[in-house]
XYZ file of C-alpha atoms in Angstrom:
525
model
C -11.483 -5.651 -0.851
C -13.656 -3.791 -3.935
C -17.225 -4.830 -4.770
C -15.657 -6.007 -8.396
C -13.225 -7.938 -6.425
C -16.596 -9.949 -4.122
C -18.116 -10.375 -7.172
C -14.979 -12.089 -8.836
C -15.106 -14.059 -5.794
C -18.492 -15.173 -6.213
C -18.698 -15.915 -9.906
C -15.515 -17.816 -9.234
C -17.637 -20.190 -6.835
C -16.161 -22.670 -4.029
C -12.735 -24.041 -3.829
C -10.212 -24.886 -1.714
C -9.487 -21.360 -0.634
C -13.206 -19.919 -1.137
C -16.071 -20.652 1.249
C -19.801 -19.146 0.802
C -22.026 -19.595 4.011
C -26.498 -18.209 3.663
C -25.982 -16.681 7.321
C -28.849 -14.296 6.879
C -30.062 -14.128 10.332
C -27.892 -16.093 12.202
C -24.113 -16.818 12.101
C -23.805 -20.054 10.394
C -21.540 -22.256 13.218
C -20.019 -24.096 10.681
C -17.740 -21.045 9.383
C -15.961 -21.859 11.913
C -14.666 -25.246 11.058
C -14.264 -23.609 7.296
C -11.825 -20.990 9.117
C -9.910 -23.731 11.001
C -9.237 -25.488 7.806
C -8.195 -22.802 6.118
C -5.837 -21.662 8.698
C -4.432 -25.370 8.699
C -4.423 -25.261 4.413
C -4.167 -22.569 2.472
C -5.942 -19.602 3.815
C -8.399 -18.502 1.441
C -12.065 -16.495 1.296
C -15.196 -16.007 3.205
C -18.105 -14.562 2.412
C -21.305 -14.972 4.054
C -25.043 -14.199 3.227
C -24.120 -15.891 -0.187
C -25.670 -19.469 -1.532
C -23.029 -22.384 -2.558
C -23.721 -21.386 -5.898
C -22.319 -17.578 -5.096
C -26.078 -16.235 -5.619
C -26.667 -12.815 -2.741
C -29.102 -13.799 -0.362
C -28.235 -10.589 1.870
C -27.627 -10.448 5.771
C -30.091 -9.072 7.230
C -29.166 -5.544 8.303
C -30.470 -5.407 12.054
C -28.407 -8.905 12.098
C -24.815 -7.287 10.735
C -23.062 -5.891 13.997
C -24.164 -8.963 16.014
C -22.373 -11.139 13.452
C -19.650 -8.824 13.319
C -19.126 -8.694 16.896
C -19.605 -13.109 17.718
C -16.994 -13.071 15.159
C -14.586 -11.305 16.655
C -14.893 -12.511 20.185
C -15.317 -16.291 19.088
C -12.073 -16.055 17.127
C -10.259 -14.932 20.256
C -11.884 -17.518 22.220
C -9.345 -20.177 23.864
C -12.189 -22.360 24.334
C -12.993 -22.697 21.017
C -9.880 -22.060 19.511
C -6.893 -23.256 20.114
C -4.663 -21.120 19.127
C -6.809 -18.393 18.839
C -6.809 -16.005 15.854
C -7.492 -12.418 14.523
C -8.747 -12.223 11.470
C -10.805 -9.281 10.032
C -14.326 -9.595 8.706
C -15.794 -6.254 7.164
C -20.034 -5.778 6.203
C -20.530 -4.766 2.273
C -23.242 -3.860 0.207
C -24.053 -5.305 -3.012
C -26.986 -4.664 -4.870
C -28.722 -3.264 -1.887
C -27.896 -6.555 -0.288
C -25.458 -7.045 2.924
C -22.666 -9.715 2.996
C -19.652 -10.049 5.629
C -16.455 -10.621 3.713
C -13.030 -12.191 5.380
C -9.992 -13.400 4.629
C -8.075 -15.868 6.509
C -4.463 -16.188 6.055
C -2.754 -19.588 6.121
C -1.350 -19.616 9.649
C 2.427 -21.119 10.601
C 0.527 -23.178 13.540
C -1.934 -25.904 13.478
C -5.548 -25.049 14.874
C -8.400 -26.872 16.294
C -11.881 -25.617 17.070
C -13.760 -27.280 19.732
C -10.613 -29.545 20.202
C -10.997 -31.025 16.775
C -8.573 -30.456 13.850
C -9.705 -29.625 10.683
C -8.337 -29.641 7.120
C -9.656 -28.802 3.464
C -9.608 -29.710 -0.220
C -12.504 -29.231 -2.832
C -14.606 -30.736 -1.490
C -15.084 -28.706 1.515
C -13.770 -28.837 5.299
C -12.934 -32.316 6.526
C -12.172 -33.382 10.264
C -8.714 -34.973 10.780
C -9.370 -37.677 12.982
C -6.568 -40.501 12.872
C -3.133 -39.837 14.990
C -1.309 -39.848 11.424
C -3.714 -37.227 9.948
C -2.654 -35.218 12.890
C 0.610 -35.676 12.810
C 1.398 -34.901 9.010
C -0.684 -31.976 10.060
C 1.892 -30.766 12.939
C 4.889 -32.159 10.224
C 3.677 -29.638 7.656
C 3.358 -26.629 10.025
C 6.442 -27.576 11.711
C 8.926 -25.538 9.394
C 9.654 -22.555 11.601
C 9.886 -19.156 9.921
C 12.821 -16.622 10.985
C 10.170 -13.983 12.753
C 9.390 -17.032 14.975
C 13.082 -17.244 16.333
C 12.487 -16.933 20.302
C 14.390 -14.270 21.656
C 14.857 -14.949 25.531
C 17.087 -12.078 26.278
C 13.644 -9.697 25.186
C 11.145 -8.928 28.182
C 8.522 -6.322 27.834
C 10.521 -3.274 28.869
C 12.485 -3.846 25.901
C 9.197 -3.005 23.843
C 8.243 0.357 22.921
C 4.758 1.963 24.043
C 4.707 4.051 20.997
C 4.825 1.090 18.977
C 1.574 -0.458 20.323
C -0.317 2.863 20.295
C 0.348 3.787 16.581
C -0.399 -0.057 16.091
C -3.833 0.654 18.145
C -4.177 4.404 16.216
C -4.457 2.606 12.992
C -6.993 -0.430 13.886
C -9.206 2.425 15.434
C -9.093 4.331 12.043
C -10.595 0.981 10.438
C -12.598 -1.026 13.107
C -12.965 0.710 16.552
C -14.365 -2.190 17.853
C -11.290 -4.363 17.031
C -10.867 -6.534 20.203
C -7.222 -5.568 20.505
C -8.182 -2.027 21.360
C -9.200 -3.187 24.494
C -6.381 -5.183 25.561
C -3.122 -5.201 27.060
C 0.425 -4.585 25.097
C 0.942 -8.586 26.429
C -2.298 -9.402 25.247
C -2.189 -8.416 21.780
C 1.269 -9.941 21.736
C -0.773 -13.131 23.104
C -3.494 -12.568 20.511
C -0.927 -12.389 17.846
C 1.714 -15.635 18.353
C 3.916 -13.336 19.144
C 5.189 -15.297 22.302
C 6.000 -18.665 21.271
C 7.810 -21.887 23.215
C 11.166 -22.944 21.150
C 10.996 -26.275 20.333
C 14.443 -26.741 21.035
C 14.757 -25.604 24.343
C 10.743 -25.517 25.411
C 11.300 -22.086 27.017
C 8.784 -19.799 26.014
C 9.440 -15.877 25.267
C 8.774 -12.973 22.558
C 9.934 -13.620 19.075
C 11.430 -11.551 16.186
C 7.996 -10.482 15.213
C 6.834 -9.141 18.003
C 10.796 -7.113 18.522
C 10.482 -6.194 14.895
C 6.802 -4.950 15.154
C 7.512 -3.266 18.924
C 10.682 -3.184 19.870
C 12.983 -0.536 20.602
C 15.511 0.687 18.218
C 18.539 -0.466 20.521
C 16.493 -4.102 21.239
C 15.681 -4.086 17.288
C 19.801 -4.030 16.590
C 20.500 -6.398 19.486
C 18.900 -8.948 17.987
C 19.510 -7.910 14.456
C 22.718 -5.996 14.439
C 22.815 -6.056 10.195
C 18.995 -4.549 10.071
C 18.482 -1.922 8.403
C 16.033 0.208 5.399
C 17.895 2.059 2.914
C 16.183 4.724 1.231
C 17.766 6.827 -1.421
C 16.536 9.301 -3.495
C 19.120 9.245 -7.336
C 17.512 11.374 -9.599
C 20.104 13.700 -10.071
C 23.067 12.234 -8.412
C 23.009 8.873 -9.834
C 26.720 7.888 -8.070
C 26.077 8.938 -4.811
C 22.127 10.096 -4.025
C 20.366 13.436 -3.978
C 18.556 12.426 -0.566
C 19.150 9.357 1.915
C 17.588 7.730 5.260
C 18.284 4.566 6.773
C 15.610 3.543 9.520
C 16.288 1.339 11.859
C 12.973 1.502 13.700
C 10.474 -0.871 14.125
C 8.115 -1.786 10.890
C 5.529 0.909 11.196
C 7.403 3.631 12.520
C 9.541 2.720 9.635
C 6.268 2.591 7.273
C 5.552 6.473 8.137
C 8.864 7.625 7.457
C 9.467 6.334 4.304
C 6.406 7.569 2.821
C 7.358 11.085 4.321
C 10.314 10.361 2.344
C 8.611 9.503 -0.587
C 6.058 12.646 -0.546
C 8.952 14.797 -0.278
C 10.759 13.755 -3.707
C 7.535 12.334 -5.341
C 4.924 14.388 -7.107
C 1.017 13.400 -6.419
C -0.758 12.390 -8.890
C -3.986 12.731 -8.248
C -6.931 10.407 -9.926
C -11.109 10.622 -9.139
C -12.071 6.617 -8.529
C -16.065 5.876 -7.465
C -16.428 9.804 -7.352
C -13.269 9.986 -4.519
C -10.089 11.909 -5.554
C -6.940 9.474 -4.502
C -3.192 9.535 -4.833
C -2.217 7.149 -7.536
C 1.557 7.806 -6.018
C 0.304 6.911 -2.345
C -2.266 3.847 -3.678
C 0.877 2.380 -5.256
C 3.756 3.246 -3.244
C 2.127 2.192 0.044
C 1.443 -1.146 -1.379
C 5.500 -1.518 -2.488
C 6.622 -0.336 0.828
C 4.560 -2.377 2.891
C 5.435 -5.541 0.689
C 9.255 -4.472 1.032
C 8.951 -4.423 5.300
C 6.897 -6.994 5.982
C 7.767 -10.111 3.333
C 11.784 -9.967 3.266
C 13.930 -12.268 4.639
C 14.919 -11.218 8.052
C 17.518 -14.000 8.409
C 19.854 -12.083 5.852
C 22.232 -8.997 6.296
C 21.160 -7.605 2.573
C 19.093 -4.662 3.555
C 16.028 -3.931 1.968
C 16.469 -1.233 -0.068
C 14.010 1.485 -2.235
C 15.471 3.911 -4.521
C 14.220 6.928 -6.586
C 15.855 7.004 -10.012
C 15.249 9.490 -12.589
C 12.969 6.628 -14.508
C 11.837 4.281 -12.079
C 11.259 3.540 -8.449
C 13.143 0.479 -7.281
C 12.768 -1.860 -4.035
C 15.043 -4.873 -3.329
C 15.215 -6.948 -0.499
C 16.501 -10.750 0.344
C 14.171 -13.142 -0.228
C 12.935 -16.963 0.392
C 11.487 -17.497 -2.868
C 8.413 -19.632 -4.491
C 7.963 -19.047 -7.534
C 11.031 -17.607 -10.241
C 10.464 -15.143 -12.629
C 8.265 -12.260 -13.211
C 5.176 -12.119 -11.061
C 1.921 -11.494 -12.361
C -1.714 -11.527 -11.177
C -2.640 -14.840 -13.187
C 0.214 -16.757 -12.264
C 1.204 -15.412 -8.612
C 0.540 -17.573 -5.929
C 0.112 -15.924 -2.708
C 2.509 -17.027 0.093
C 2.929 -15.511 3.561
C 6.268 -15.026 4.302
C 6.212 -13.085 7.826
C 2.768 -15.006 8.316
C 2.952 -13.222 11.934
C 4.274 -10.003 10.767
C 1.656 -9.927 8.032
C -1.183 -10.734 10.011
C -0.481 -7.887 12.693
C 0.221 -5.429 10.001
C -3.448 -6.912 8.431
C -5.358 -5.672 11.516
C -4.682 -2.307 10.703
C -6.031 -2.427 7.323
C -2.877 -1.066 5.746
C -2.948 -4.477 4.028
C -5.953 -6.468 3.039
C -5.574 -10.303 2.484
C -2.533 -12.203 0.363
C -2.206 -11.008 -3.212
C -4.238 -7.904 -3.036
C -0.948 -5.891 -2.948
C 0.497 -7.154 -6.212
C -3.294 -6.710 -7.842
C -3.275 -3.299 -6.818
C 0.563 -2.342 -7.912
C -0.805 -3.735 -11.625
C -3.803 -2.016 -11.650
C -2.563 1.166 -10.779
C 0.749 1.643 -12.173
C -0.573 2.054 -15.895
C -2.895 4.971 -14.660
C 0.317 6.690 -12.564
C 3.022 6.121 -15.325
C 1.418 6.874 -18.433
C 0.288 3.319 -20.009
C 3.317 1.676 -18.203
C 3.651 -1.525 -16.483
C 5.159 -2.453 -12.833
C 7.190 -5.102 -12.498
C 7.501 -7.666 -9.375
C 10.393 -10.040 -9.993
C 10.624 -13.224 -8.039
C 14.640 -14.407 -6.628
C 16.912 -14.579 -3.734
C 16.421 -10.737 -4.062
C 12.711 -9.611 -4.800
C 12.456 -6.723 -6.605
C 9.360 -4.129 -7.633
C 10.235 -2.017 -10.668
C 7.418 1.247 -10.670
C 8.183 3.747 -14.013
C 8.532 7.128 -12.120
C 6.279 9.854 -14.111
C 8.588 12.535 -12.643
C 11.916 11.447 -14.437
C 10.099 12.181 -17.932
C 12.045 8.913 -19.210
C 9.162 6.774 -20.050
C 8.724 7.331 -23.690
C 10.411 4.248 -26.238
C 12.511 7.054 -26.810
C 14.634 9.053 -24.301
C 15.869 12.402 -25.297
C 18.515 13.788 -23.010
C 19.046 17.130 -25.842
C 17.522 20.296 -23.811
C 14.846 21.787 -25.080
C 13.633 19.224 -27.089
C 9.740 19.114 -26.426
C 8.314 15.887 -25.237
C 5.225 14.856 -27.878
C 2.749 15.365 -24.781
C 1.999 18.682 -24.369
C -1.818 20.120 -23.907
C -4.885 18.100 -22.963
C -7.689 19.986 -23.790
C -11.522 18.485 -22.821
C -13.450 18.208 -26.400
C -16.056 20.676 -25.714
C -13.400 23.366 -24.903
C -13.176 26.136 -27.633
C -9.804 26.710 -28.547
C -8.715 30.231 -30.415
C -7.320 30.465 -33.687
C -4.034 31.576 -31.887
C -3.628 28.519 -30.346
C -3.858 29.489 -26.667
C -6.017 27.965 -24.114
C -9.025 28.486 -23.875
C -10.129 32.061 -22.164
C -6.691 33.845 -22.546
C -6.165 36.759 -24.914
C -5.069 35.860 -28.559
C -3.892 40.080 -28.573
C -0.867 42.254 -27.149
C -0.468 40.271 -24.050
C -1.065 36.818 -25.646
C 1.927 38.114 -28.109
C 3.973 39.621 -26.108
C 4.704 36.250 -23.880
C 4.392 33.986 -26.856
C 7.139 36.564 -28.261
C 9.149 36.423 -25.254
C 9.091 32.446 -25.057
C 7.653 30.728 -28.539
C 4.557 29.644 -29.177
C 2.791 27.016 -27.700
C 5.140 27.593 -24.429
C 4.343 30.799 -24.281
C 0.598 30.152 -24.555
C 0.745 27.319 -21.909
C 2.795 30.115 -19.863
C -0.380 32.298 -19.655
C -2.341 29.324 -18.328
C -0.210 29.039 -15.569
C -0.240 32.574 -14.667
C -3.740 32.525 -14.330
C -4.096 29.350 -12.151
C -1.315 30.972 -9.966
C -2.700 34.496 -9.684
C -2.322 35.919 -5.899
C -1.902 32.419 -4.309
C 1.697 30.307 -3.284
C 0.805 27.310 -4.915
C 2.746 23.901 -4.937
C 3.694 22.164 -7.775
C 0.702 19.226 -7.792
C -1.543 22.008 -7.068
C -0.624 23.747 -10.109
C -0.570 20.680 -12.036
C -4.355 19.631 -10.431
C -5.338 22.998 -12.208
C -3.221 22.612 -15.532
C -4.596 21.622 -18.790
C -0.841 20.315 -19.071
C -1.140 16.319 -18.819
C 3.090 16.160 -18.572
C 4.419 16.765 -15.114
C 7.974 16.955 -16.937
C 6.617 19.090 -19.464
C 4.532 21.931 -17.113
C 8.074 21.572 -14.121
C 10.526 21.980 -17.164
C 9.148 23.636 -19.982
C 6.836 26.004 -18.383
C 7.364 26.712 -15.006
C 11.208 26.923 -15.090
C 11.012 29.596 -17.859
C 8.295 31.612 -15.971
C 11.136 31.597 -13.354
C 13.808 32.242 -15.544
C 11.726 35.092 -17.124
C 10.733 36.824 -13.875
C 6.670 35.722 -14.047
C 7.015 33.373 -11.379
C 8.797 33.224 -7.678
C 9.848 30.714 -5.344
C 9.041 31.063 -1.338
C 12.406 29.175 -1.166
C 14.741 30.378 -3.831
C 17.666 29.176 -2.161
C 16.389 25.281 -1.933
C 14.593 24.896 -5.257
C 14.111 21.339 -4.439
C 12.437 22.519 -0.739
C 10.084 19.690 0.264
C 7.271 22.235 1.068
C 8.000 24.638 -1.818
C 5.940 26.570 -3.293
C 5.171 29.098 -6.512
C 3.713 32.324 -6.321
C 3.287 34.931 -9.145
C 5.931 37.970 -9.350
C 5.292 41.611 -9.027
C 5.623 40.890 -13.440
C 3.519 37.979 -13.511
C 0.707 40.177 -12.054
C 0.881 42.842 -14.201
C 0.708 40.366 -17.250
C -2.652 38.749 -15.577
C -3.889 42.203 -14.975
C -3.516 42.691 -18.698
C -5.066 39.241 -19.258
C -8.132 40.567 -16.734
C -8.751 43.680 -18.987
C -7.970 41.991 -22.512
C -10.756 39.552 -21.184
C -13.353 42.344 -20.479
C -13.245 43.848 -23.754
């Protein structure tokens, strides 16, 4: 959750899925009944050290950590709630004032706190206190999702340990005082839902979520036998693929290995946000993966599927769904499909609350693809459409002729003198700058120098290069440049025999330093 996002929040004021509680010395009592509700409704927002009007009274900072930390152990109190919960609550500062922000998912059980059951429209929170209130309560909750499917046959053993400690490595990274840090693999499965009594049978055992979140590969298949990711990389081989894997491991083992998958065929592209350089690729692509494992429909044999084309990066997978059509963020309406699933995946901050995914994947895919839009398409199979900057096809028009030059070639910054000659700044408009423009034409020749002086003595990958480039096309600088700086004998490859090595790199040729010596001296005259 962003500052702009709180204050969205706030400006928005109370509603059925937003609560604002003054807390600024104490822990206002009553968020609790406001969290029960919202478990029991629709989930929703919580932000405290705020007025009901949304104005920023401020927490107290001595008073922060001991909110924090009641929070925490109250929610995964049996005595007060019933079933417990884990939600996480996180401290931000707003105009040099504190507030705790939450979310709390709308949970597949019903909850009570102190014993009571509460509900919540409009108006606020509201106790349910007639048997038939109750009951239509229990009715609505009653609809059992597929990761809830009890699975006697599973026992502990049939977990595996690495699962729960890179579960526990990523809560530490975000909240090393998470309370499931300091319990038990059977605890956090406790803490979670994850063992469950069938309502059929009343025997009570571990459920899909926990096997699909924990279990072993060979326990995973058991119960699943059609489970599977496919992962294919088609951006030259569009019949077959270029690159394939197919894990059938548990969700975040699964996670890792597809973005390993992903940095290996993907270029970074790297953007500066609040004065921190981040990977549009990885701020995007996490989201689509993580929406592709955790909200399909397990019940199905369709496996959920992400492939690399040449223009786009495509996920599929089957798919109960709620609303038809195109999703966008004005008319999406958040819906937790692996409620369980979601939640455990939630602790580790990999996700934040419902919806934040999709807000992200439309923020950030215009800034990654060149003015282009994602797409998230509603069905029986959901499917995320992301333009893929590497292909070079995003232009209205797609030129397949070679050496036709794409129309975006040089960014230069506005206060950056640029030679009659038309090279870039700094490089020789003389012999050398002729003899390479010669040897390649113009402007590709001049761009050519460029590179050989952000190259000079190092190995350099491509994104490196490109961080360094005045060249704002990836397609342009990989096919127009770099290849012909190969071709030409400037430029080497550490692996020549793998061009499309996923730790290649570029270094400059015993030719390519005697043109930047010649640069070096034309520059010192």
């Amino acid at each position: 959750m962003t500052i702009d996002e709180i204050r969205h929040i706030l400006k928005s004021g109370e509603n059925v899925m937003t609560e604002f509680k003054r807390s600024q010395t104490e822990l206002a009592r009553k968020v609790y009944e406001s969290i029960c509700a919202m478990l029991n409704r629709r989930g929703g927002h919580i932000v405290l050290g705020v007025d009901d009007d949304g104005n920023i009274l401020g927490i107290e900072p001595t008073c922060l950590q001991q909110q924090l930390d009641t929070l925490a152990k109250d929610l995964n109190n049996p005595q007060l709630f019933n079933p417990t919960c884990s939600i996480r609550f996180e401290k931000m500062e707003i105009d040099g004032k504190w507030v705790i922000y939450g979310y709390v998912p709308v949970s597949p059980d019903a909850h009570s706190y102190k014993g009571i059951y509460y509900d919540r429209n409009e108006d606020g929170d509201f106790q349910l206190r007639g048997t038939r209130q109750i009951a239509n309560l229990f009715i609505r909750k009653s609809k059992q999702h597929t990761e809830e499917r009890v699975l006697p046959f599973v026992t502990m053993d049939d977990l595996d340990e690495n699962a729960f400690q890179l579960l526990r490595k990523y809560i530490y990274i975000k909240d090393s005082k998470h309370p499931w840090l300091a319990m038990t693999n059977e605890q956090i499965l406790q803490s979670g839902r994850m063992i469950q009594t069938d309502p059929e049978t009343g025997k009570s055992g571990i459920i899909l979520a926990a096997v699909l979140l924990f279990g072993k590969e060979g326990t995973i298949i058991e119960a699943l036998p059609a489970y599977k990711t496919d992962v294919l990389c088609r951006m030259r081989d569009t019949e077959l693929y270029d690159d394939r894997i197919q894990p059938r491991c548990n969700i975040l083992e699964a996670y890792e290995r597809i973005m390993a998958f992903i940095e290996k065929h993907l270029s970074e592209v790297p953007y500066i946000e609040n004065m921190i350089r981040i990977s549009l690729r990885d701020k995007i692509l996490r989201e689509v993966v993580l929406n592709m494992l955790i909200h399909r429909e397990y019940s199905e044999s369709y496996p959920a599927k992400l492939t690399i084309w040449r223009d786009r990066i495509e996920t599929e997978n089957w798919n109960l769904p709620h609303q038809y059509g195109q999703l966008t963020p004005e008319n999406m309406l958040p819906y937790p499909k692996n409620p369980i699933i979601a939640n455990a995946i939630s602790q580790t901050g990999l996700v934040e609350e419902l919806g934040s995914g999709t807000r992200k994947i439309y923020h950030y895919t215009p800034l990654y693809a060149a003015g282009h839009q994602a797409q998230l398409v509603d069905g029986d199979i959901f499917r995320i459409i992301i333009p893929n900057p590497d292909g070079g096809l995003l232009g209205n028009k797609v030129s397949e002729q070679v050496g036709e030059q794409p129309t975006e070639q040089v960014s230069t910054p506005a206060n950056t003198p640029v030679q009659n000659s038309g090279l870039v700044s700094g490089l020789p408009s003389g012999k050398v700058g002729g003899k390479v423009s010669g040897e390649v034409g113009g402007k590709v020749g001049d761009n050519l120098l460029a590179v050989v002086q952000l190259v000079k003595d190092d190995t350099m990958s491509f994104a490196e290069i490109y961080d360094r480039s005045p060249i704002r096309s990836r397609r342009y600088l990989r096919e127009n440049v770099l290849k012909i700086a190969i071709e030409l004998g400037y430029v080497g490859l550490l692996y020549a025999d793998a061009p499309q090595h996923p730790r290649q790199k570029y270094y400059l040729t015993e030719k390519g330093k005697r043109v930047l010596e010649q640069i070096k001296t034309a520059n010192r005259r």
